[in-house]
Coordinates of N, CA and C and ligand atoms in Angstrom, one line a residue:
M224 N 0.8 -1.2 0.0 CA 0.0 0.0 0.0 C 0.8 1.2 0.0
A225 N 1.8 1.3 0.9 CA 2.7 2.5 1.0 C 3.4 2.8 -0.3
R226 N 3.8 1.7 -1.0 CA 4.5 1.9 -2.2 C 3.6 2.4 -3.3
L227 N 2.4 1.9 -3.4 CA 1.5 2.4 -4.4 C 1.1 3.8 -4.1
A228 N 0.9 4.2 -2.8 CA 0.6 5.6 -2.5 C 1.7 6.5 -2.9
L229 N 3.0 6.1 -2.7 CA 4.1 6.9 -3.1 C 4.2 7.0 -4.6
A230 N 3.9 6.0 -5.3 CA 4.0 6.0 -6.7 C 2.9 7.0 -7.3
A231 N 1.7 6.9 -6.7 CA 0.7 7.9 -7.1 C 1.1 9.3 -6.8
A232 N 1.7 9.5 -5.6 CA 2.1 10.9 -5.3 C 3.1 11.5 -6.2
I233 N 4.1 10.6 -6.6 CA 5.1 11.1 -7.5 C 4.6 11.4 -8.9
L234 N 3.6 10.5 -9.3 CA 2.9 10.7 -10.6 C 2.3 12.0 -10.6
G235 N 1.6 12.4 -9.5 CA 0.8 13.6 -9.4 C 1.8 14.8 -9.5
L236 N 2.9 14.7 -8.8 CA 3.8 15.9 -8.8 C 4.5 16.1 -10.1
G237 N 4.8 14.9 -10.8 CA 5.7 15.0 -11.9 C 5.0 15.5 -13.2
N238 N 3.7 15.6 -13.2 CA 3.1 15.8 -14.5 C 2.1 17.0 -14.4
G239 N 2.5 18.1 -15.0 CA 1.7 19.3 -14.8 C 0.4 19.3 -15.6
V240 N 0.2 18.4 -16.6 CA -1.0 18.4 -17.3 C -2.1 17.5 -16.7
L241 N -1.8 16.9 -15.6 CA -2.8 16.0 -15.0 C -4.1 16.8 -14.6
G242 N -5.2 16.1 -14.6 CA -6.4 16.8 -14.1 C -6.4 16.8 -12.6
A243 N -7.5 17.2 -12.0 CA -7.6 17.3 -10.6 C -7.3 15.9 -9.9
L244 N -6.5 16.0 -8.9 CA -6.2 14.7 -8.2 C -7.3 14.4 -7.2
Q245 N -7.4 13.1 -6.9 CA -8.4 12.7 -5.9 C -7.7 12.0 -4.8
S246 N -8.4 11.7 -3.7 CA -7.7 11.1 -2.6 C -8.2 9.7 -2.5
C247 N -7.3 8.8 -2.1 CA -7.6 7.4 -1.9 C -6.9 7.1 -0.5
G248 N -7.6 7.2 0.6 CA -6.9 7.1 1.9 C -5.9 8.3 2.0
Q249 N -4.7 7.9 2.2 CA -3.7 9.0 2.4 C -3.1 9.4 1.0
A250 N -3.4 8.7 0.0 CA -2.7 8.9 -1.3 C -3.6 9.8 -2.2
Q251 N -2.8 10.6 -3.0 CA -3.4 11.4 -4.0 C -3.3 10.6 -5.3
Y252 N -4.3 10.6 -6.2 CA -4.1 9.9 -7.4 C -4.9 10.7 -8.5
D253 N -4.4 10.4 -9.8 CA -5.1 11.0 -11.0 C -6.1 9.9 -11.5
P254 N -7.3 10.3 -11.4 CA -8.4 9.3 -11.8 C -8.3 8.8 -13.3
S255 N -7.5 9.5 -14.1 CA -7.4 9.0 -15.4 C -6.4 7.9 -15.5
Q256 N -5.6 7.7 -14.4 CA -4.5 6.7 -14.4 C -4.8 5.6 -13.4
Y257 N -5.6 5.8 -12.4 CA -5.8 4.8 -11.4 C -7.3 4.9 -11.0
V258 N -7.7 3.7 -10.4 CA -9.0 3.7 -9.7 C -8.8 3.4 -8.2
C259 N -9.6 3.9 -7.4 CA -9.5 3.7 -5.9 C -10.5 2.7 -5.4
W260 N -10.2 1.7 -4.7 CA -11.1 0.7 -4.2 C -11.1 0.8 -2.7
D261 N -12.3 0.9 -2.1 CA -12.5 0.9 -0.6 C -11.7 2.0 0.0
N262 N -11.5 3.1 -0.7 CA -10.7 4.2 -0.1 C -9.4 3.7 0.3
Q263 N -8.8 2.7 -0.3 CA -7.6 2.0 0.3 C -6.7 1.5 -0.8
F264 N -7.2 0.9 -1.8 CA -6.4 0.2 -2.8 C -6.4 1.0 -4.2
L265 N -5.2 1.3 -4.7 CA -5.2 1.9 -6.1 C -4.9 0.8 -7.1
C266 N -5.7 0.8 -8.1 CA -5.4 -0.2 -9.3 C -5.2 0.7 -10.5
P267 N -4.3 0.4 -11.4 CA -4.1 1.2 -12.6 C -5.2 1.1 -13.6
V268 N -5.3 2.1 -14.5 CA -6.1 2.0 -15.6 C -5.3 1.5 -16.8
T269 N -5.6 0.4 -17.3 CA -4.8 0.0 -18.5 C -5.8 -0.4 -19.7
S270 N -5.5 0.1 -20.8 CA -6.2 0.0 -22.1 C -7.6 0.5 -21.8
G271 N -7.7 1.6 -21.0 CA -9.1 2.2 -20.7 C -9.9 1.5 -19.7
E272 N -9.3 0.3 -19.2 CA -10.0 -0.4 -18.1 C -9.4 -0.1 -16.7
G273 N -10.2 0.4 -15.8 CA -9.8 0.5 -14.4 C -9.7 -0.8 -13.8
L274 N -8.6 -1.4 -13.5 CA -8.5 -2.7 -13.0 C -9.3 -2.9 -11.8
S275 N -9.9 -4.1 -11.5 CA -10.7 -4.4 -10.4 C -9.8 -4.8 -9.3
N276 N -10.4 -4.9 -8.1 CA -9.6 -5.2 -6.9 C -10.1 -6.6 -6.3
C277 N -9.3 -7.5 -6.0 CA -9.6 -8.8 -5.4 C -8.7 -9.0 -4.2
A278 N -9.2 -8.6 -3.0 CA -8.4 -8.7 -1.8 C -7.0 -8.0 -2.0
G279 N -6.9 -6.9 -2.6 CA -5.7 -6.2 -2.7 C -4.9 -6.5 -4.0
A280 N -5.4 -7.4 -4.8 CA -4.7 -7.7 -6.1 C -5.5 -7.0 -7.2
C281 N -4.9 -6.4 -8.1 CA -5.6 -5.7 -9.2 C -5.7 -6.7 -10.4
Y282 N -6.9 -6.8 -11.0 CA -7.1 -7.7 -12.1 C -8.0 -7.2 -13.2
S283 N -7.9 -7.8 -14.3 CA -8.7 -7.3 -15.5 C -10.0 -8.3 -15.6
K284 N -11.1 -7.7 -15.7 CA -12.3 -8.5 -15.9 C -12.4 -9.1 -17.2
F285 N -11.5 -8.8 -18.1 CA -11.5 -9.5 -19.4 C -10.9 -10.9 -19.3
M286 N -10.3 -11.2 -18.1 CA -9.6 -12.5 -18.0 C -10.0 -13.2 -16.7
Y287 N -10.2 -12.5 -15.6 CA -10.4 -13.1 -14.3 C -11.7 -12.7 -13.7
T288 N -12.1 -13.5 -12.6 CA -13.2 -13.2 -11.8 C -12.8 -13.4 -10.3
C289 N -13.4 -12.6 -9.5 CA -13.1 -12.7 -8.0 C -14.2 -13.2 -7.3
T290 N -14.0 -14.4 -6.7 CA -15.1 -15.0 -5.9 C -14.6 -15.2 -4.4
N291 N -15.3 -14.7 -3.4 CA -14.9 -14.9 -2.1 C -13.4 -14.5 -1.9
N292 N -13.0 -13.3 -2.5 CA -11.6 -12.8 -2.4 C -10.6 -13.7 -3.0
V293 N -11.0 -14.6 -4.0 CA -10.0 -15.5 -4.7 C -10.2 -15.2 -6.1
L294 N -9.1 -15.0 -6.8 CA -9.0 -14.7 -8.2 C -9.1 -16.1 -9.0
A295 N -9.9 -16.1 -10.0 CA -9.8 -17.3 -10.9 C -10.0 -16.9 -12.3
L296 N -9.5 -17.6 -13.2 CA -9.7 -17.4 -14.7 C -11.1 -17.5 -15.0
L297 N -11.6 -16.7 -15.9 CA -12.9 -16.9 -16.4 C -13.0 -18.2 -17.2
P298 N -14.1 -18.9 -17.3 CA -14.2 -20.1 -18.1 C -13.9 -19.8 -19.6
P299 N -13.3 -20.7 -20.3 CA -13.1 -20.5 -21.8 C -14.4 -20.5 -22.5
V300 N -14.4 -19.7 -23.6 CA -15.7 -19.6 -24.4 C -15.8 -21.0 -25.1
D301 N -17.0 -21.6 -25.2 CA -17.2 -22.8 -25.9 C -18.2 -22.7 -27.1
T302 N -18.5 -21.5 -27.4 CA -19.4 -21.2 -28.6 C -18.6 -20.2 -29.5
P303 N -19.1 -20.0 -30.8 CA -18.5 -19.0 -31.6 C -18.8 -17.6 -31.0
F304 N -18.0 -16.6 -31.4 CA -18.2 -15.3 -30.9 C -17.7 -14.2 -31.9
T305 N -18.2 -13.0 -31.6 CA -17.6 -11.9 -32.3 C -16.7 -11.1 -31.3
L306 N -15.9 -10.2 -31.7 CA -15.1 -9.4 -30.9 C -15.3 -7.9 -31.1
T307 N -15.4 -7.1 -30.0 CA -15.5 -5.7 -30.2 C -14.3 -5.0 -29.4
V308 N -13.9 -3.9 -29.9 CA -12.9 -3.1 -29.3 C -13.4 -2.5 -28.0
D309 N -12.6 -2.6 -26.9 CA -13.0 -2.0 -25.7 C -11.9 -1.1 -25.2
N310 N -12.2 0.2 -25.3 CA -11.5 1.2 -24.6 C -12.2 2.5 -24.7
P311 N -13.0 2.9 -23.7 CA -13.9 4.1 -23.8 C -13.3 5.3 -24.2
N312 N -11.9 5.4 -24.2 CA -11.2 6.7 -24.5 C -11.0 6.8 -26.0
I313 N -11.4 5.9 -26.9 CA -11.1 6.1 -28.3 C -12.4 5.9 -29.1
P314 N -12.4 6.5 -30.3 CA -13.7 6.6 -31.1 C -14.2 5.2 -31.5
I315 N -13.3 4.2 -31.6 CA -13.8 2.9 -32.1 C -14.2 2.0 -30.9
H316 N -14.3 2.5 -29.8 CA -14.8 1.7 -28.6 C -16.2 1.1 -29.0
G317 N -16.3 -0.2 -28.9 CA -17.6 -0.9 -29.2 C -17.6 -1.4 -30.6
K318 N -16.7 -1.0 -31.5 CA -16.7 -1.3 -32.9 C -16.1 -2.7 -33.1
P319 N -16.5 -3.4 -34.1 CA -16.1 -4.8 -34.3 C -14.7 -5.0 -34.8
V320 N -14.1 -6.2 -34.5 CA -13.0 -6.8 -35.2 C -13.5 -7.3 -36.6
T321 N -12.9 -6.9 -37.6 CA -13.4 -7.3 -38.9 C -12.3 -8.0 -39.7
A322 N -12.7 -9.0 -40.5 CA -11.7 -9.8 -41.2 C -11.8 -9.3 -42.7
A323 N -10.6 -9.0 -43.2 CA -10.5 -8.6 -44.7 C -9.1 -8.8 -45.1
G324 N -8.9 -9.4 -46.2 CA -7.5 -9.5 -46.8 C -6.7 -10.4 -45.9
Q325 N -7.2 -11.4 -45.4 CA -6.4 -12.4 -44.5 C -5.8 -11.6 -43.2
H326 N -6.6 -10.7 -42.7 CA -6.1 -9.9 -41.7 C -7.2 -9.3 -40.8
W327 N -7.0 -9.2 -39.5 CA -8.0 -8.6 -38.7 C -7.8 -7.1 -38.6
L328 N -8.9 -6.4 -38.9 CA -8.8 -4.9 -38.6 C -9.9 -4.6 -37.6
L329 N -9.9 -3.3 -37.2 CA -10.8 -2.9 -36.2 C -11.7 -1.8 -36.9
N330 N -13.1 -2.1 -36.8 CA -14.0 -1.2 -37.4 C -13.8 -1.1 -39.0
G331 N -13.4 -2.2 -39.6 CA -13.3 -2.2 -41.1 C -14.6 -2.8 -41.6
Q332 N -14.5 -3.3 -42.8 CA -15.6 -4.0 -43.4 C -15.3 -5.5 -43.5
T333 N -16.1 -6.3 -43.0 CA -15.9 -7.8 -43.2 C -16.0 -8.1 -44.7
S334 N -15.0 -9.0 -45.1 CA -14.9 -9.4 -46.5 C -15.0 -10.9 -46.6
S335 N -16.0 -11.4 -47.4 CA -16.2 -12.8 -47.4 C -16.6 -13.2 -48.8
Y336 N -16.7 -14.5 -49.1 CA -17.0 -15.0 -50.4 C -18.0 -16.2 -50.2
C337 N -18.9 -16.3 -51.2 CA -19.8 -17.5 -51.2 C -19.8 -18.0 -52.6
P338 N -19.4 -19.3 -52.8 CA -19.4 -19.9 -54.2 C -20.8 -19.9 -54.7
S339 N -20.9 -19.7 -56.1 CA -22.3 -19.7 -56.6 C -23.0 -21.0 -56.4
Q340 N -22.2 -22.2 -56.4 CA -22.9 -23.5 -56.3 C -23.5 -23.6 -54.9
V341 N -23.0 -22.9 -53.9 CA -23.5 -23.0 -52.5 C -24.6 -22.0 -52.4
G342 N -24.5 -20.9 -53.0 CA -25.6 -19.9 -53.0 C -26.2 -19.6 -51.7
S343 N -27.6 -19.8 -51.7 CA -28.4 -19.4 -50.5 C -28.0 -20.2 -49.3
A344 N -27.3 -21.3 -49.4 CA -26.9 -22.0 -48.2 C -25.7 -21.3 -47.5
C345 N -25.1 -20.3 -48.1 CA -24.1 -19.6 -47.4 C -24.6 -18.7 -46.2
P346 N -23.9 -18.6 -45.1 CA -24.2 -17.6 -44.1 C -24.1 -16.2 -44.7
P347 N -24.6 -15.2 -44.0 CA -24.6 -13.9 -44.6 C -23.2 -13.4 -44.9
G348 N -22.3 -13.7 -44.1 CA -20.9 -13.3 -44.4 C -20.6 -11.8 -44.2
D349 N -21.4 -11.1 -43.4 CA -21.2 -9.7 -43.2 C -20.7 -9.4 -41.8
T350 N -20.6 -10.4 -41.0 CA -20.0 -10.2 -39.6 C -18.8 -11.2 -39.5
T351 N -17.9 -10.8 -38.7 CA -16.7 -11.6 -38.5 C -16.8 -12.5 -37.2
V352 N -17.0 -13.8 -37.4 CA -17.3 -14.7 -36.4 C -16.1 -15.7 -36.2
I353 N -15.7 -15.9 -34.9 CA -14.5 -16.5 -34.6 C -14.8 -17.7 -33.6
G354 N -13.9 -18.7 -33.6 CA -14.1 -19.7 -32.7 C -12.7 -19.9 -32.0
A355 N -12.6 -20.4 -30.8 CA -11.4 -20.6 -30.1 C -11.5 -21.9 -29.3
N356 N -10.4 -22.6 -29.2 CA -10.4 -23.9 -28.5 C -8.9 -24.3 -28.2
G357 N -8.7 -24.6 -27.0 CA -7.4 -25.2 -26.6 C -6.2 -24.3 -26.9
G358 N -6.4 -23.0 -26.9 CA -5.3 -22.0 -27.1 C -5.0 -21.6 -28.6
S359 N -5.9 -22.1 -29.5 CA -5.8 -21.6 -30.8 C -7.2 -21.1 -31.3
A360 N -7.2 -20.4 -32.4 CA -8.4 -19.7 -32.8 C -8.6 -19.9 -34.3
G361 N -9.8 -19.9 -34.8 CA -10.0 -20.0 -36.2 C -11.3 -19.2 -36.6
M362 N -11.4 -18.9 -37.8 CA -12.6 -18.2 -38.3 C -13.7 -19.2 -38.3
S363 N -14.9 -18.7 -38.0 CA -16.1 -19.6 -38.0 C -16.7 -19.7 -39.3
V364 N -16.2 -20.7 -40.1 CA -16.6 -20.7 -41.6 C -17.1 -22.1 -41.9
M365 N -17.7 -22.2 -43.1 CA -18.2 -23.5 -43.7 C -17.1 -24.2 -44.6
V366 N -16.2 -23.4 -45.1 CA -15.3 -24.0 -46.1 C -14.5 -25.1 -45.5
P367 N -14.4 -26.3 -46.2 CA -13.7 -27.4 -45.7 C -12.3 -27.0 -45.4
G368 N -11.8 -27.5 -44.2 CA -10.5 -27.2 -43.8 C -10.4 -26.0 -42.9
G369 N -11.4 -25.1 -42.9 CA -11.5 -23.9 -42.0 C -10.4 -22.9 -42.4
Q370 N -10.3 -21.9 -41.5 CA -9.3 -20.8 -41.7 C -8.7 -20.5 -40.3
Q371 N -7.5 -20.9 -40.2 CA -6.8 -20.8 -38.9 C -6.3 -19.3 -38.7
V372 N -6.4 -19.0 -37.4 CA -5.9 -17.6 -37.0 C -4.6 -17.7 -36.4
Y373 N -3.7 -16.7 -36.8 CA -2.3 -16.8 -36.3 C -1.9 -15.3 -36.0
L374 N -0.8 -15.1 -35.2 CA -0.1 -13.9 -35.1 C 1.0 -14.0 -36.2
D375 N 1.0 -13.0 -37.1 CA 2.0 -13.0 -38.1 C 3.4 -12.5 -37.5
P376 N 4.4 -12.5 -38.4 CA 5.7 -12.1 -37.8 C 5.8 -10.7 -37.3
Y377 N 4.8 -9.9 -37.7 CA 4.7 -8.5 -37.2 C 3.8 -8.4 -36.0
W378 N 3.3 -9.5 -35.6 CA 2.3 -9.6 -34.5 C 1.0 -8.9 -34.8
N379 N 0.7 -8.8 -36.1 CA -0.7 -8.5 -36.5 C -1.4 -9.9 -36.6
V380 N -2.8 -9.8 -36.6 CA -3.5 -11.1 -36.6 C -3.9 -11.3 -38.0
G381 N -3.5 -12.6 -38.5 CA -3.8 -13.0 -39.8 C -4.6 -14.3 -39.7
Y382 N -5.2 -14.7 -40.8 CA -5.8 -16.0 -40.9 C -5.6 -16.6 -42.3
T383 N -5.6 -17.9 -42.3 CA -5.2 -18.6 -43.6 C -6.3 -18.4 -44.7
Q384 N -5.9 -18.5 -45.9 CA -6.7 -18.4 -47.0 C -7.5 -19.8 -47.1
A385 N -8.7 -19.7 -47.6 CA -9.5 -20.9 -47.7 C -8.7 -21.9 -48.6
H386 N -8.8 -23.2 -48.3 CA -8.2 -24.3 -49.1 C -6.7 -24.2 -49.0
S387 N -6.1 -23.5 -48.0 CA -4.7 -23.4 -47.9 C -4.3 -23.4 -46.4
A388 N -3.2 -24.2 -46.1 CA -2.8 -24.2 -44.7 C -1.5 -23.3 -44.5
Y389 N -1.2 -22.5 -45.5 CA 0.0 -21.7 -45.5 C -0.1 -20.6 -44.4
I390 N 1.0 -20.6 -43.6 CA 1.1 -19.6 -42.5 C 2.5 -19.1 -42.7
P391 N 2.7 -17.7 -42.7 CA 4.0 -17.2 -42.9 C 5.0 -17.7 -41.9
P392 N 6.2 -18.0 -42.3 CA 7.2 -18.5 -41.3 C 7.4 -17.5 -40.2
G393 N 7.6 -17.9 -38.9 CA 7.7 -17.0 -37.9 C 6.4 -16.6 -37.2
S394 N 5.3 -17.1 -37.7 CA 4.0 -16.8 -37.1 C 3.8 -17.7 -35.8
V395 N 2.8 -17.3 -35.0 CA 2.5 -18.0 -33.8 C 1.0 -18.4 -33.9
T396 N 0.7 -19.6 -33.7 CA -0.7 -20.1 -33.8 C -1.2 -20.5 -32.4
T397 N -0.5 -20.4 -31.4 CA -1.0 -20.8 -30.0 C -1.0 -19.7 -29.0
G398 N -1.5 -19.9 -27.9 CA -1.5 -18.8 -26.9 C -2.6 -17.8 -27.1
L399 N -3.7 -18.2 -27.8 CA -4.8 -17.3 -28.0 C -6.0 -17.8 -27.3
A400 N -6.5 -17.1 -26.3 CA -7.6 -17.6 -25.5 C -8.7 -16.7 -25.4
A401 N -9.9 -17.2 -25.4 CA -11.1 -16.4 -25.3 C -11.9 -16.8 -24.1
Y402 N -12.3 -15.9 -23.3 CA -12.9 -16.2 -22.0 C -14.4 -15.7 -22.0
Q403 N -15.2 -16.6 -21.4 CA -16.7 -16.3 -21.4 C -16.9 -15.0 -20.5
G404 N -17.6 -14.1 -21.1 CA -18.0 -12.8 -20.4 C -16.7 -12.0 -20.3
G405 N -15.6 -12.4 -21.0 CA -14.4 -11.6 -20.9 C -13.9 -11.2 -22.2
G406 N -12.6 -11.5 -22.4 CA -11.9 -11.0 -23.6 C -11.2 -12.1 -24.4
F407 N -10.7 -11.6 -25.5 CA -9.8 -12.5 -26.4 C -8.4 -12.1 -26.0
I408 N -7.6 -13.0 -25.4 CA -6.3 -12.6 -24.9 C -5.2 -13.3 -25.6
N409 N -4.1 -12.5 -25.9 CA -2.9 -13.1 -26.4 C -2.0 -13.4 -25.2
L410 N -1.8 -14.7 -25.0 CA -1.0 -15.1 -23.8 C 0.5 -15.2 -24.2
N411 N 0.8 -14.9 -25.4 CA 2.3 -14.9 -25.9 C 2.9 -13.6 -25.4
G412 N 4.2 -13.7 -25.1 CA 4.9 -12.4 -24.8 C 4.5 -11.8 -23.5
N413 N 4.1 -12.6 -22.5 CA 4.0 -12.1 -21.1 C 2.9 -11.0 -20.9
G414 N 1.8 -11.1 -21.6 CA 0.7 -10.3 -21.3 C 0.8 -8.8 -21.5
W415 N 1.3 -8.4 -22.7 CA 1.3 -7.0 -23.0 C 0.0 -6.5 -23.6
G416 N -0.8 -7.4 -24.0 CA -2.1 -7.0 -24.5 C -2.1 -6.5 -26.0
W417 N -3.2 -5.9 -26.4 CA -3.4 -5.5 -27.8 C -3.3 -4.0 -27.9
A418 N -2.9 -3.5 -29.1 CA -3.0 -2.1 -29.4 C -3.7 -1.9 -30.7
A419 N -4.5 -0.8 -30.7 CA -5.2 -0.3 -31.9 C -4.5 0.8 -32.5
C420 N -4.1 0.7 -33.8 CA -3.3 1.7 -34.5 C -4.2 2.3 -35.5
P421 N -4.4 3.7 -35.4 CA -5.2 4.5 -36.2 C -4.8 4.3 -37.8
P422 N -5.8 4.4 -38.6 CA -5.4 4.4 -40.1 C -4.5 5.6 -40.4
R423 N -3.5 5.3 -41.3 CA -2.6 6.4 -41.7 C -3.4 7.6 -42.3
A424 N -3.0 8.8 -42.0 CA -3.7 10.0 -42.4 C -4.0 10.0 -43.9
S425 N -3.1 9.4 -44.7 CA -3.3 9.4 -46.1 C -4.4 8.5 -46.5
G426 N -4.9 7.7 -45.6 CA -5.9 6.7 -46.0 C -7.2 7.2 -46.4
G427 N -7.5 8.5 -46.0 CA -8.8 9.1 -46.4 C -10.0 8.3 -45.9
G428 N -10.1 8.0 -44.6 CA -11.1 7.2 -44.1 C -10.7 5.8 -43.9
G429 N -9.8 5.3 -44.8 CA -9.0 4.1 -44.7 C -9.7 2.9 -44.5
P430 N -8.9 1.8 -44.3 CA -9.4 0.5 -44.2 C -9.7 0.0 -42.8
G431 N -9.9 1.0 -41.9 CA -10.0 0.6 -40.4 C -8.7 0.6 -39.7
W432 N -8.9 0.5 -38.4 CA -7.6 0.6 -37.6 C -7.0 -0.8 -37.6
N433 N -5.7 -0.8 -37.4 CA -5.0 -2.1 -37.4 C -4.9 -2.6 -35.9
L434 N -4.9 -3.9 -35.8 CA -4.7 -4.5 -34.5 C -3.3 -5.1 -34.4
V435 N -2.6 -4.8 -33.3 CA -1.2 -5.3 -33.1 C -1.2 -5.9 -31.7
A436 N -0.6 -7.1 -31.6 CA -0.3 -7.7 -30.3 C 0.9 -7.1 -29.8
K437 N 0.9 -6.5 -28.6 CA 2.1 -5.9 -28.0 C 3.0 -6.9 -27.3
N438 N 4.3 -6.7 -27.4 CA 5.3 -7.5 -26.5 C 6.4 -6.6 -26.1
A439 N 7.3 -7.1 -25.4 CA 8.4 -6.3 -24.7 C 9.2 -5.7 -25.8
T440 N 9.3 -6.1 -27.0 CA 10.3 -5.5 -28.0 C 9.5 -4.6 -28.9
N441 N 8.3 -4.8 -29.2 CA 7.6 -3.9 -30.1 C 6.8 -2.7 -29.5
A442 N 6.5 -2.8 -28.1 CA 5.7 -1.9 -27.5 C 6.2 -0.5 -27.7
D443 N 7.4 -0.2 -27.6 CA 8.0 1.1 -27.8 C 7.7 1.7 -29.1
G444 N 7.6 0.9 -30.1 CA 7.4 1.4 -31.5 C 6.0 1.6 -31.9
L445 N 5.1 1.5 -30.9 CA 3.7 1.6 -31.2 C 3.2 2.9 -30.6
G446 N 3.9 4.0 -30.7 CA 3.6 5.2 -30.1 C 2.2 5.9 -30.5
E447 N 1.9 5.7 -31.7 CA 0.6 6.3 -32.2 C -0.6 5.4 -31.9
C448 N -0.3 4.2 -31.3 CA -1.4 3.2 -31.1 C -1.9 3.4 -29.7
V449 N -3.1 2.8 -29.4 CA -3.7 2.9 -28.1 C -4.0 1.4 -27.6
G450 N -3.7 1.2 -26.3 CA -4.0 -0.1 -25.8 C -5.5 -0.4 -25.8
V451 N -6.0 -1.5 -26.2 CA -7.4 -1.9 -26.2 C -7.5 -3.3 -25.6
N452 N -8.7 -3.6 -25.1 CA -9.1 -5.0 -24.9 C -10.0 -5.4 -26.0
L453 N -10.1 -6.7 -26.2 CA -11.1 -7.2 -27.3 C -12.1 -8.0 -26.5
K454 N -13.3 -7.4 -26.5 CA -14.4 -8.0 -25.7 C -15.1 -9.2 -26.5
V455 N -15.2 -10.3 -25.8 CA -15.9 -11.5 -26.5 C -17.4 -11.3 -26.3
N456 N -18.1 -11.5 -27.5 CA -19.6 -11.4 -27.5 C -20.0 -12.8 -28.0
S457 N -20.4 -13.7 -27.0 CA -20.8 -15.1 -27.4 C -22.0 -15.2 -28.2
L458 N -22.0 -16.1 -29.2 CA -23.1 -16.4 -30.1 C -23.6 -17.8 -29.8
P459 N -24.8 -18.1 -30.3 CA -25.3 -19.5 -30.1 C -24.3 -20.5 -30.6
S460 N -24.3 -21.6 -30.0 CA -23.5 -22.8 -30.5 C -23.8 -23.1 -32.0
G461 N -22.8 -23.3 -32.7 CA -23.0 -23.6 -34.1 C -23.1 -22.4 -35.1
T462 N -23.0 -21.2 -34.6 CA -23.1 -20.1 -35.5 C -21.9 -20.0 -36.4
V463 N -22.2 -19.9 -37.7 CA -21.1 -19.8 -38.7 C -21.2 -18.5 -39.3
G464 N -20.1 -17.8 -39.5 CA -20.2 -16.4 -40.0 C -20.2 -16.2 -41.5
A465 N -19.5 -17.1 -42.2 CA -19.4 -17.0 -43.6 C -19.0 -18.3 -44.2
W466 N -19.2 -18.4 -45.5 CA -18.6 -19.6 -46.2 C -17.1 -19.6 -46.1
Q467 N -16.5 -18.4 -46.4 CA -15.1 -18.2 -46.2 C -14.9 -16.7 -46.1
Y468 N -13.9 -16.3 -45.3 CA -13.5 -14.9 -45.2 C -12.4 -14.7 -46.3
T469 N -12.4 -13.6 -46.9 CA -11.4 -13.4 -48.0 C -10.4 -12.3 -47.5
Ligands
LIG1639 C1 7.4 -9.0 -30.7 O1 6.8 -8.6 -31.9 C2 7.6 -8.4 -32.9 C3 6.8 -7.9 -34.1 O2 6.3 -6.6 -33.8 C4 8.4 -9.7 -33.3 O3 9.3 -9.5 -34.3 C5 9.1 -10.2 -32.1 O4 9.6 -11.5 -32.3 C6 8.1 -10.4 -30.9 N1 8.8 -10.7 -29.7 C7 8.7 -11.8 -29.1 C8 9.4 -12.0 -27.8 O5 8.0 -12.8 -29.5

């Protein structure tokens, strides 16, 4: 407690642009950086989420639950789901993760294909539906062989082309977990979370924001990007989003 209080006090003194400080017990804190629990515990705000308090431990509701003062992982999602961006501080809060060009974007247009022989038997293909199981994820599609999700060598999120198992060398296919009532979490690279990167100014409305998985080495280079959570929105069992995403 003493250490947190000191950290908050230093933060308050060191930064002239901070808003009005508030009190948490003896400590002063900036409510844009911390939340105060029980007038006693300070938890940081990360990716726009004021972390919750479980008997003095700070945790994210996108991954954990606190029952009788004990932290536990949320249960894994066992149905298909969509994802939405979660960070109330940015304009794409609540907007969907969208698949296009073998790549996940934020607030883009879902891009899919339905063969003419399949026709009306195809799902609508206008929303991006995902499935996760045992640490890997895939697009929720009808096409035989499916479409696997991976972190590409730039730690952007990609997915395989229909009828192809090709994944760029250096990609990561494991450590992707989706939690019921929680978020889609990248467990690779020690929990640095996700970043949303605005479309380049030249894009003129652009193809949506890019999604990047942060880690110890790339986090510094993501200065124009903002930390976000990816909220899991569970769908009924068996929901298929498209014949295939393109
Ligand atoms: C972090 O991400 C970068 C791509 O942005 C990648 O080159 C690097 O290998 C990743 N670091 C780790 C530890 O996986």
